[in-house]
Amino acid sequence: MSEHGGNVTEVARQFGLSAHELIDFSANINPLGAPERVKALITDNLACIEKYPDVEYRHLHQAIAKAHQCDCTSVMAGNGATELIYAVVRYLQPKRALLPVPGFAEYRRALQQIGAEIVDYPLTEEAGFQPDLRLLDALSHIQPDCVFMATPNNPTGLMPDRQFMQSLVAYCEKHGIALIVDEAFIDFLPDNRGLIPQCAVTKHLYLLRSLTKFFAIPGLRLGYLVSGDITGIAEMKKQREPWSINALAARVGEVLLDDHAYITATHQWLKTQQPDLWEHLSALPELTVWPPSANFLFFRCHHPDVNLWHALLKHRILIRHCQNYVGLDKRYYRVAVRSEWENQRLIAAMRQVFAYG
Ligand SMILES: Cc1ncc(COP(=O)(O)O)c(C=O)c1O
């Protein structure tokens, strides 16, 4: 079974259901669906699958660089942010890495593949699941070659403090530690530009972005890496397998970041649905729900007899249990924010599970 959410087909098969009967709250994908211009672009450009894509992805890199007002030499596109997690780890070859837990599973797999020593850094519930300046002490003791940080973090949905991130960037710059910041969900935060502008002042920062969640194209696959380490970016481009981004995804990436109408519509949807879902779930005494920053919510169920994952599946709702995250257990869950009617179905089903409905 996959370590990730979004595996609707597998769950449906196991439980004798059909995949389209299930509402998928387990993958954090924008429910507005892929932008219309993406769908049109794909149908209008089907002929491009008959040719190899540009192995250098010049137009795609130019579009990303333009969107972030940086140089193409600082940018590398990938087949989802996932490809770039592996690319950056393969390039850096860290002997020792610090991994805040809980966190996204692919950092660990990428580090394991190159035989790096992994030191887990627990983000505990007592500390609000948030990193703070104690992490810098840990860095000075452990002396890793690299550290991962997701902003916002998955599965907690929490955004580390801005001041803390500045201190972390400065510490890593001073001590030559590679800081890999995963901004896969940052586009959902309307006012947060993330750390890309910092790439102008440090070579130790590697920023990962994903286009699959915000633009609802997880099946097309597209993400990018931005860093001031232009030697590193050039080396990673040289090391990578050729043509890993398909021609249609590359074409889509050239226009996506300019789709301001879709970006605004997404922020408008989230502005109402995120607090609404949070409010309703928080009102259930059985749950402790952490305040979300992006398009998903993380919570603990303190009802010892209820397996929410199974209970909600009976209501044809698939959520993400978090028991396979290092640092969490079966009491923790994550749900995506979806459309209004779907969120209402989730709330109603939860109330029924806890026998209020
Ligand atoms: C924090 C985080 N980073 C990266 C990814 C990978 O995204 P992509 O679909 O672009 O490979 C995910 C996917 O769930 C994620 O949760």
mmCIF file of N, CA and C in Angstrom, residues 78-185:
data_model
loop_
_atom_site.group_PDB
_atom_site.id
_atom_site.type_symbol
_atom_site.label_atom_id
_atom_site.label_comp_id
_atom_site.label_asym_id
_atom_site.label_seq_id
_atom_site.Cartn_x
_atom_site.Cartn_y
_atom_site.Cartn_z
ATOM 1 N N GLY A 78 11.210 20.004 -12.854
ATOM 2 C CA GLY A 78 11.259 18.556 -12.665
ATOM 3 C C GLY A 78 9.903 17.908 -12.821
ATOM 4 N N ASN A 79 9.926 16.587 -12.876
ATOM 5 C CA ASN A 79 8.709 15.792 -12.998
ATOM 6 C C ASN A 79 8.027 15.721 -11.626
ATOM 7 N N GLY A 80 7.482 16.874 -11.219
ATOM 8 C CA GLY A 80 6.981 17.024 -9.846
ATOM 9 C C GLY A 80 8.141 17.414 -8.941
ATOM 10 N N ALA A 81 7.789 17.981 -7.776
ATOM 11 C CA ALA A 81 8.842 18.313 -6.811
ATOM 12 C C ALA A 81 9.582 17.044 -6.388
ATOM 13 N N THR A 82 8.888 15.912 -6.484
ATOM 14 C CA THR A 82 9.486 14.649 -6.043
ATOM 15 C C THR A 82 10.797 14.350 -6.786
ATOM 16 N N GLU A 83 10.790 14.515 -8.100
ATOM 17 C CA GLU A 83 12.024 14.248 -8.849
ATOM 18 C C GLU A 83 13.171 15.110 -8.307
ATOM 19 N N LEU A 84 12.833 16.334 -7.909
ATOM 20 C CA LEU A 84 13.871 17.281 -7.499
ATOM 21 C C LEU A 84 14.373 17.011 -6.078
ATOM 22 N N ILE A 85 13.528 16.410 -5.245
ATOM 23 C CA ILE A 85 13.992 15.987 -3.918
ATOM 24 C C ILE A 85 15.137 14.984 -4.112
ATOM 25 N N TYR A 86 14.911 14.032 -5.026
ATOM 26 C CA TYR A 86 15.943 13.016 -5.285
ATOM 27 C C TYR A 86 17.155 13.642 -5.969
ATOM 28 N N ALA A 87 16.893 14.580 -6.879
ATOM 29 C CA ALA A 87 18.009 15.201 -7.625
ATOM 30 C C ALA A 87 18.916 15.985 -6.688
ATOM 31 N N VAL A 88 18.316 16.732 -5.782
ATOM 32 C CA VAL A 88 19.128 17.583 -4.915
ATOM 33 C C VAL A 88 19.913 16.724 -3.915
ATOM 34 N N VAL A 89 19.283 15.663 -3.433
ATOM 35 C CA VAL A 89 19.982 14.768 -2.497
ATOM 36 C C VAL A 89 21.131 14.048 -3.214
ATOM 37 N N ARG A 90 20.862 13.604 -4.425
ATOM 38 C CA ARG A 90 21.906 12.905 -5.199
ATOM 39 C C ARG A 90 23.087 13.849 -5.463
ATOM 40 N N TYR A 91 22.760 15.115 -5.742
ATOM 41 C CA TYR A 91 23.819 16.082 -6.009
ATOM 42 C C TYR A 91 24.606 16.421 -4.730
ATOM 43 N N LEU A 92 23.884 16.655 -3.634
ATOM 44 C CA LEU A 92 24.561 17.099 -2.400
ATOM 45 C C LEU A 92 25.354 15.979 -1.730
ATOM 46 N N GLN A 93 24.887 14.733 -1.899
ATOM 47 C CA GLN A 93 25.537 13.583 -1.262
ATOM 48 C C GLN A 93 25.833 13.832 0.217
ATOM 49 N N PRO A 94 24.814 14.236 0.991
ATOM 50 C CA PRO A 94 25.080 14.482 2.417
ATOM 51 C C PRO A 94 25.458 13.185 3.133
ATOM 52 N N LYS A 95 26.436 13.298 4.025
ATOM 53 C CA LYS A 95 26.781 12.125 4.846
ATOM 54 C C LYS A 95 25.769 11.999 5.979
ATOM 55 N N ARG A 96 25.356 13.171 6.489
ATOM 56 C CA ARG A 96 24.397 13.179 7.597
ATOM 57 C C ARG A 96 23.335 14.254 7.314
ATOM 58 N N ALA A 97 22.079 13.888 7.584
ATOM 59 C CA ALA A 97 20.984 14.841 7.320
ATOM 60 C C ALA A 97 20.076 14.929 8.537
ATOM 61 N N LEU A 98 19.581 16.121 8.786
ATOM 62 C CA LEU A 98 18.611 16.310 9.866
ATOM 63 C C LEU A 98 17.210 16.390 9.255
ATOM 64 N N LEU A 99 16.313 15.536 9.755
ATOM 65 C CA LEU A 99 14.939 15.513 9.234
ATOM 66 C C LEU A 99 13.951 15.841 10.335
ATOM 67 N N PRO A 100 13.296 16.990 10.272
ATOM 68 C CA PRO A 100 12.215 17.244 11.227
ATOM 69 C C PRO A 100 11.086 16.233 10.986
ATOM 70 N N VAL A 101 10.568 15.658 12.071
ATOM 71 C CA VAL A 101 9.456 14.710 11.935
ATOM 72 C C VAL A 101 8.299 15.142 12.827
ATOM 73 N N PRO A 102 7.045 14.995 12.351
ATOM 74 C CA PRO A 102 6.645 14.347 11.111
ATOM 75 C C PRO A 102 6.933 15.226 9.893
ATOM 76 N N GLY A 103 7.128 14.558 8.763
ATOM 77 C CA GLY A 103 7.389 15.277 7.514
ATOM 78 C C GLY A 103 7.102 14.373 6.321
ATOM 79 N N PHE A 104 7.216 14.938 5.140
ATOM 80 C CA PHE A 104 6.922 14.223 3.893
ATOM 81 C C PHE A 104 7.899 13.051 3.710
ATOM 82 N N ALA A 105 7.365 11.888 3.344
ATOM 83 C CA ALA A 105 8.146 10.647 3.362
ATOM 84 C C ALA A 105 9.289 10.589 2.337
ATOM 85 N N GLU A 106 9.174 11.349 1.247
ATOM 86 C CA GLU A 106 10.175 11.172 0.180
ATOM 87 C C GLU A 106 11.556 11.719 0.535
ATOM 88 N N TYR A 107 11.633 12.638 1.525
ATOM 89 C CA TYR A 107 12.967 13.127 1.914
ATOM 90 C C TYR A 107 13.784 11.938 2.433
ATOM 91 N N ARG A 108 13.113 11.157 3.290
ATOM 92 C CA ARG A 108 13.795 10.016 3.910
ATOM 93 C C ARG A 108 14.199 8.987 2.861
ATOM 94 N N ARG A 109 13.284 8.701 1.940
ATOM 95 C CA ARG A 109 13.608 7.684 0.923
ATOM 96 C C ARG A 109 14.786 8.135 0.066
ATOM 97 N N ALA A 110 14.788 9.431 -0.284
ATOM 98 C CA ALA A 110 15.888 9.943 -1.119
ATOM 99 C C ALA A 110 17.210 9.835 -0.354
ATOM 100 N N LEU A 111 17.189 10.169 0.927
ATOM 101 C CA LEU A 111 18.414 10.116 1.735
ATOM 102 C C LEU A 111 18.867 8.670 1.938
ATOM 103 N N GLN A 112 17.896 7.774 2.126
ATOM 104 C CA GLN A 112 18.258 6.367 2.299
ATOM 105 C C GLN A 112 18.911 5.817 1.039
ATOM 106 N N GLN A 113 18.434 6.262 -0.117
ATOM 107 C CA GLN A 113 18.988 5.728 -1.371
ATOM 108 C C GLN A 113 20.462 6.020 -1.529
ATOM 109 N N ILE A 114 20.927 7.131 -0.957
ATOM 110 C CA ILE A 114 22.351 7.424 -1.103
ATOM 111 C C ILE A 114 23.128 7.039 0.160
ATOM 112 N N GLY A 115 22.446 6.372 1.094
ATOM 113 C CA GLY A 115 23.132 5.865 2.296
ATOM 114 C C GLY A 115 23.485 6.938 3.307
ATOM 115 N N ALA A 116 22.742 8.051 3.309
ATOM 116 C CA ALA A 116 23.028 9.114 4.285
ATOM 117 C C ALA A 116 22.568 8.675 5.682
ATOM 118 N N GLU A 117 23.272 9.160 6.684
ATOM 119 C CA GLU A 117 22.810 8.950 8.060
ATOM 120 C C GLU A 117 21.685 9.963 8.311
ATOM 121 N N ILE A 118 20.566 9.486 8.814
ATOM 122 C CA ILE A 118 19.420 10.386 9.037
ATOM 123 C C ILE A 118 19.215 10.574 10.529
ATOM 124 N N VAL A 119 19.223 11.829 10.965
ATOM 125 C CA VAL A 119 18.943 12.117 12.371
ATOM 126 C C VAL A 119 17.568 12.793 12.424
ATOM 127 N N ASP A 120 16.625 12.118 13.088
ATOM 128 C CA ASP A 120 15.276 12.689 13.194
ATOM 129 C C ASP A 120 15.262 13.791 14.231
ATOM 130 N N TYR A 121 14.541 14.866 13.914
ATOM 131 C CA TYR A 121 14.373 15.956 14.870
ATOM 132 C C TYR A 121 12.871 16.061 15.149
ATOM 133 N N PRO A 122 12.418 15.575 16.326
ATOM 134 C CA PRO A 122 10.969 15.545 16.574
ATOM 135 C C PRO A 122 10.362 16.933 16.751
ATOM 136 N N LEU A 123 9.329 17.193 15.972
ATOM 137 C CA LEU A 123 8.493 18.382 16.198
ATOM 138 C C LEU A 123 7.338 17.859 17.054
ATOM 139 N N THR A 124 7.381 18.122 18.331
ATOM 140 C CA THR A 124 6.443 17.464 19.241
ATOM 141 C C THR A 124 5.139 18.239 19.373
ATOM 142 N N GLU A 125 4.133 17.531 19.814
ATOM 143 C CA GLU A 125 2.842 18.193 20.040
ATOM 144 C C GLU A 125 2.994 19.254 21.137
ATOM 145 N N GLU A 126 3.827 18.973 22.138
ATOM 146 C CA GLU A 126 4.043 19.945 23.237
ATOM 147 C C GLU A 126 4.595 21.261 22.679
ATOM 148 N N ALA A 127 5.435 21.162 21.649
ATOM 149 C CA ALA A 127 5.997 22.384 21.059
ATOM 150 C C ALA A 127 5.110 22.884 19.911
ATOM 151 N N GLY A 128 3.848 22.415 19.903
ATOM 152 C CA GLY A 128 2.905 22.872 18.869
ATOM 153 C C GLY A 128 3.263 22.360 17.482
ATOM 154 N N PHE A 129 4.056 21.297 17.404
ATOM 155 C CA PHE A 129 4.515 20.734 16.122
ATOM 156 C C PHE A 129 5.314 21.748 15.301
ATOM 157 N N GLN A 130 5.813 22.780 15.955
ATOM 158 C CA GLN A 130 6.535 23.826 15.228
ATOM 159 C C GLN A 130 8.015 23.834 15.597
ATOM 160 N N PRO A 131 8.887 24.077 14.619
ATOM 161 C CA PRO A 131 10.306 24.222 14.945
ATOM 162 C C PRO A 131 10.555 25.583 15.590
ATOM 163 N N ASP A 132 11.559 25.648 16.453
ATOM 164 C CA ASP A 132 11.948 26.942 17.019
ATOM 165 C C ASP A 132 13.475 26.971 17.148
ATOM 166 N N LEU A 133 13.981 27.964 17.875
ATOM 167 C CA LEU A 133 15.434 28.164 17.869
ATOM 168 C C LEU A 133 16.210 26.970 18.452
ATOM 169 N N ARG A 134 15.510 26.072 19.159
ATOM 170 C CA ARG A 134 16.200 24.868 19.658
ATOM 171 C C ARG A 134 16.720 24.019 18.504
ATOM 172 N N LEU A 135 16.120 24.179 17.352
ATOM 173 C CA LEU A 135 16.617 23.439 16.179
ATOM 174 C C LEU A 135 18.047 23.856 15.835
ATOM 175 N N LEU A 136 18.360 25.127 16.060
ATOM 176 C CA LEU A 136 19.722 25.594 15.756
ATOM 177 C C LEU A 136 20.724 24.948 16.705
ATOM 178 N N ASP A 137 20.329 24.755 17.978
ATOM 179 C CA ASP A 137 21.199 24.031 18.925
ATOM 180 C C ASP A 137 21.428 22.611 18.430
ATOM 181 N N ALA A 138 20.341 21.983 17.973
ATOM 182 C CA ALA A 138 20.466 20.609 17.474
ATOM 183 C C ALA A 138 21.430 20.577 16.288
ATOM 184 N N LEU A 139 21.346 21.587 15.422
ATOM 185 C CA LEU A 139 22.247 21.619 14.262
ATOM 186 C C LEU A 139 23.697 21.718 14.724
ATOM 187 N N SER A 140 23.923 22.509 15.784
ATOM 188 C CA SER A 140 25.319 22.676 16.213
ATOM 189 C C SER A 140 25.844 21.396 16.869
ATOM 190 N N HIS A 141 24.977 20.600 17.489
ATOM 191 C CA HIS A 141 25.431 19.320 18.063
ATOM 192 C C HIS A 141 25.614 18.260 16.992
ATOM 193 N N ILE A 142 24.613 18.186 16.125
ATOM 194 C CA ILE A 142 24.568 17.064 15.172
ATOM 195 C C ILE A 142 25.456 17.314 13.956
ATOM 196 N N GLN A 143 25.638 18.582 13.634
ATOM 197 C CA GLN A 143 26.454 18.983 12.486
ATOM 198 C C GLN A 143 26.122 18.217 11.202
ATOM 199 N N PRO A 144 24.881 18.328 10.770
ATOM 200 C CA PRO A 144 24.513 17.642 9.526
ATOM 201 C C PRO A 144 25.039 18.413 8.314
ATOM 202 N N ASP A 145 25.033 17.733 7.172
ATOM 203 C CA ASP A 145 25.405 18.407 5.919
ATOM 204 C C ASP A 145 24.186 19.050 5.277
ATOM 205 N N CYS A 146 23.014 18.529 5.632
ATOM 206 C CA CYS A 146 21.810 19.157 5.084
ATOM 207 C C CYS A 146 20.639 19.003 6.044
ATOM 208 N N VAL A 147 19.666 19.896 5.869
ATOM 209 C CA VAL A 147 18.450 19.837 6.680
ATOM 210 C C VAL A 147 17.254 20.144 5.776
ATOM 211 N N PHE A 148 16.173 19.398 5.980
ATOM 212 C CA PHE A 148 14.931 19.646 5.244
ATOM 213 C C PHE A 148 13.974 20.438 6.117
ATOM 214 N N MET A 149 13.185 21.291 5.485
ATOM 215 C CA MET A 149 12.158 22.033 6.213
ATOM 216 C C MET A 149 11.017 22.285 5.225
ATOM 217 N N ALA A 150 9.804 21.901 5.601
ATOM 218 C CA ALA A 150 8.675 22.144 4.696
ATOM 219 C C ALA A 150 7.847 23.304 5.221
ATOM 220 N N THR A 151 7.551 24.259 4.342
ATOM 221 C CA THR A 151 6.847 25.474 4.754
ATOM 222 C C THR A 151 5.684 25.754 3.797
ATOM 223 N N PRO A 152 4.448 25.446 4.129
ATOM 224 C CA PRO A 152 4.020 24.790 5.355
ATOM 225 C C PRO A 152 4.380 23.310 5.355
ATOM 226 N N ASN A 153 4.371 22.764 6.574
ATOM 227 C CA ASN A 153 4.754 21.357 6.695
ATOM 228 C C ASN A 153 3.582 20.452 6.338
ATOM 229 N N ASN A 154 3.927 19.292 5.819
ATOM 230 C CA ASN A 154 2.967 18.233 5.580
ATOM 231 C C ASN A 154 3.356 17.093 6.525
ATOM 232 N N PRO A 155 2.486 16.581 7.385
ATOM 233 C CA PRO A 155 1.028 16.691 7.367
ATOM 234 C C PRO A 155 0.439 17.756 8.287
ATOM 235 N N THR A 156 1.235 18.508 9.028
ATOM 236 C CA THR A 156 0.633 19.371 10.057
ATOM 237 C C THR A 156 -0.031 20.620 9.484
ATOM 238 N N GLY A 157 0.366 21.025 8.293
ATOM 239 C CA GLY A 157 -0.212 22.230 7.681
ATOM 240 C C GLY A 157 0.249 23.512 8.359
ATOM 241 N N LEU A 158 1.274 23.406 9.186
ATOM 242 C CA LEU A 158 1.711 24.584 9.943
ATOM 243 C C LEU A 158 2.858 25.286 9.243
ATOM 244 N N MET A 159 2.810 26.608 9.315
ATOM 245 C CA MET A 159 3.838 27.432 8.698
ATOM 246 C C MET A 159 4.821 27.852 9.782
ATOM 247 N N PRO A 160 6.097 27.488 9.665
ATOM 248 C CA PRO A 160 7.057 27.935 10.676
ATOM 249 C C PRO A 160 7.116 29.463 10.744
ATOM 250 N N ASP A 161 7.465 29.933 11.909
ATOM 251 C CA ASP A 161 7.572 31.366 12.144
ATOM 252 C C ASP A 161 8.585 32.002 11.172
ATOM 253 N N ARG A 162 8.222 33.168 10.641
ATOM 254 C CA ARG A 162 9.053 33.851 9.640
ATOM 255 C C ARG A 162 10.445 34.190 10.186
ATOM 256 N N GLN A 163 10.442 34.702 11.419
ATOM 257 C CA GLN A 163 11.705 35.088 12.068
ATOM 258 C C GLN A 163 12.609 33.868 12.269
ATOM 259 N N PHE A 164 11.966 32.763 12.665
ATOM 260 C CA PHE A 164 12.723 31.520 12.844
ATOM 261 C C PHE A 164 13.362 31.100 11.521
ATOM 262 N N MET A 165 12.600 31.197 10.430
ATOM 263 C CA MET A 165 13.139 30.782 9.133
ATOM 264 C C MET A 165 14.333 31.656 8.738
ATOM 265 N N GLN A 166 14.240 32.949 9.049
ATOM 266 C CA GLN A 166 15.366 33.845 8.749
ATOM 267 C C GLN A 166 16.612 33.405 9.524
ATOM 268 N N SER A 167 16.411 33.050 10.801
ATOM 269 C CA SER A 167 17.544 32.607 11.617
ATOM 270 C C SER A 167 18.126 31.306 11.073
ATOM 271 N N LEU A 168 17.234 30.424 10.614
ATOM 272 C CA LEU A 168 17.704 29.145 10.075
ATOM 273 C C LEU A 168 18.515 29.357 8.787
ATOM 274 N N VAL A 169 18.011 30.228 7.930
ATOM 275 C CA VAL A 169 18.733 30.520 6.682
ATOM 276 C C VAL A 169 20.126 31.075 7.023
ATOM 277 N N ALA A 170 20.164 32.013 7.970
ATOM 278 C CA ALA A 170 21.437 32.651 8.335
ATOM 279 C C ALA A 170 22.390 31.623 8.944
ATOM 280 N N TYR A 171 21.851 30.753 9.789
ATOM 281 C CA TYR A 171 22.697 29.731 10.442
ATOM 282 C C TYR A 171 23.297 28.783 9.386
ATOM 283 N N CYS A 172 22.433 28.339 8.482
ATOM 284 C CA CYS A 172 22.894 27.382 7.461
ATOM 285 C C CYS A 172 23.921 28.036 6.529
ATOM 286 N N GLU A 173 23.705 29.299 6.218
ATOM 287 C CA GLU A 173 24.660 30.038 5.380
ATOM 288 C C GLU A 173 26.017 30.122 6.088
ATOM 289 N N LYS A 174 25.972 30.473 7.355
ATOM 290 C CA LYS A 174 27.209 30.659 8.119
ATOM 291 C C LYS A 174 27.989 29.344 8.273
ATOM 292 N N HIS A 175 27.247 28.236 8.454
ATOM 293 C CA HIS A 175 27.913 26.966 8.736
ATOM 294 C C HIS A 175 27.989 26.045 7.526
ATOM 295 N N GLY A 176 27.604 26.559 6.374
ATOM 296 C CA GLY A 176 27.737 25.764 5.139
ATOM 297 C C GLY A 176 26.843 24.529 5.116
ATOM 298 N N ILE A 177 25.675 24.628 5.754
ATOM 299 C CA ILE A 177 24.724 23.503 5.741
ATOM 300 C C ILE A 177 23.715 23.754 4.615
ATOM 301 N N ALA A 178 23.468 22.715 3.815
ATOM 302 C CA ALA A 178 22.473 22.874 2.744
ATOM 303 C C ALA A 178 21.078 22.847 3.366
ATOM 304 N N LEU A 179 20.321 23.896 3.118
ATOM 305 C CA LEU A 179 18.965 23.995 3.668
ATOM 306 C C LEU A 179 17.972 23.792 2.517
ATOM 307 N N ILE A 180 17.234 22.680 2.585
ATOM 308 C CA ILE A 180 16.291 22.367 1.513
ATOM 309 C C ILE A 180 14.890 22.693 2.034
ATOM 310 N N VAL A 181 14.311 23.738 1.492
ATOM 311 C CA VAL A 181 13.004 24.194 1.969
ATOM 312 C C VAL A 181 11.950 23.799 0.936
ATOM 313 N N ASP A 182 10.986 23.032 1.397
ATOM 314 C CA ASP A 182 9.946 22.527 0.513
ATOM 315 C C ASP A 182 8.725 23.449 0.590
ATOM 316 N N GLU A 183 8.516 24.196 -0.478
ATOM 317 C CA GLU A 183 7.391 25.148 -0.527
ATOM 318 C C GLU A 183 6.274 24.607 -1.427
ATOM 319 N N ALA A 184 6.087 23.278 -1.385
ATOM 320 C CA ALA A 184 5.109 22.637 -2.283
ATOM 321 C C ALA A 184 3.709 23.227 -2.134
ATOM 322 N N PHE A 185 3.363 23.702 -0.934
ATOM 323 C CA PHE A 185 2.001 24.204 -0.686
ATOM 324 C C PHE A 185 1.943 25.717 -0.517
#
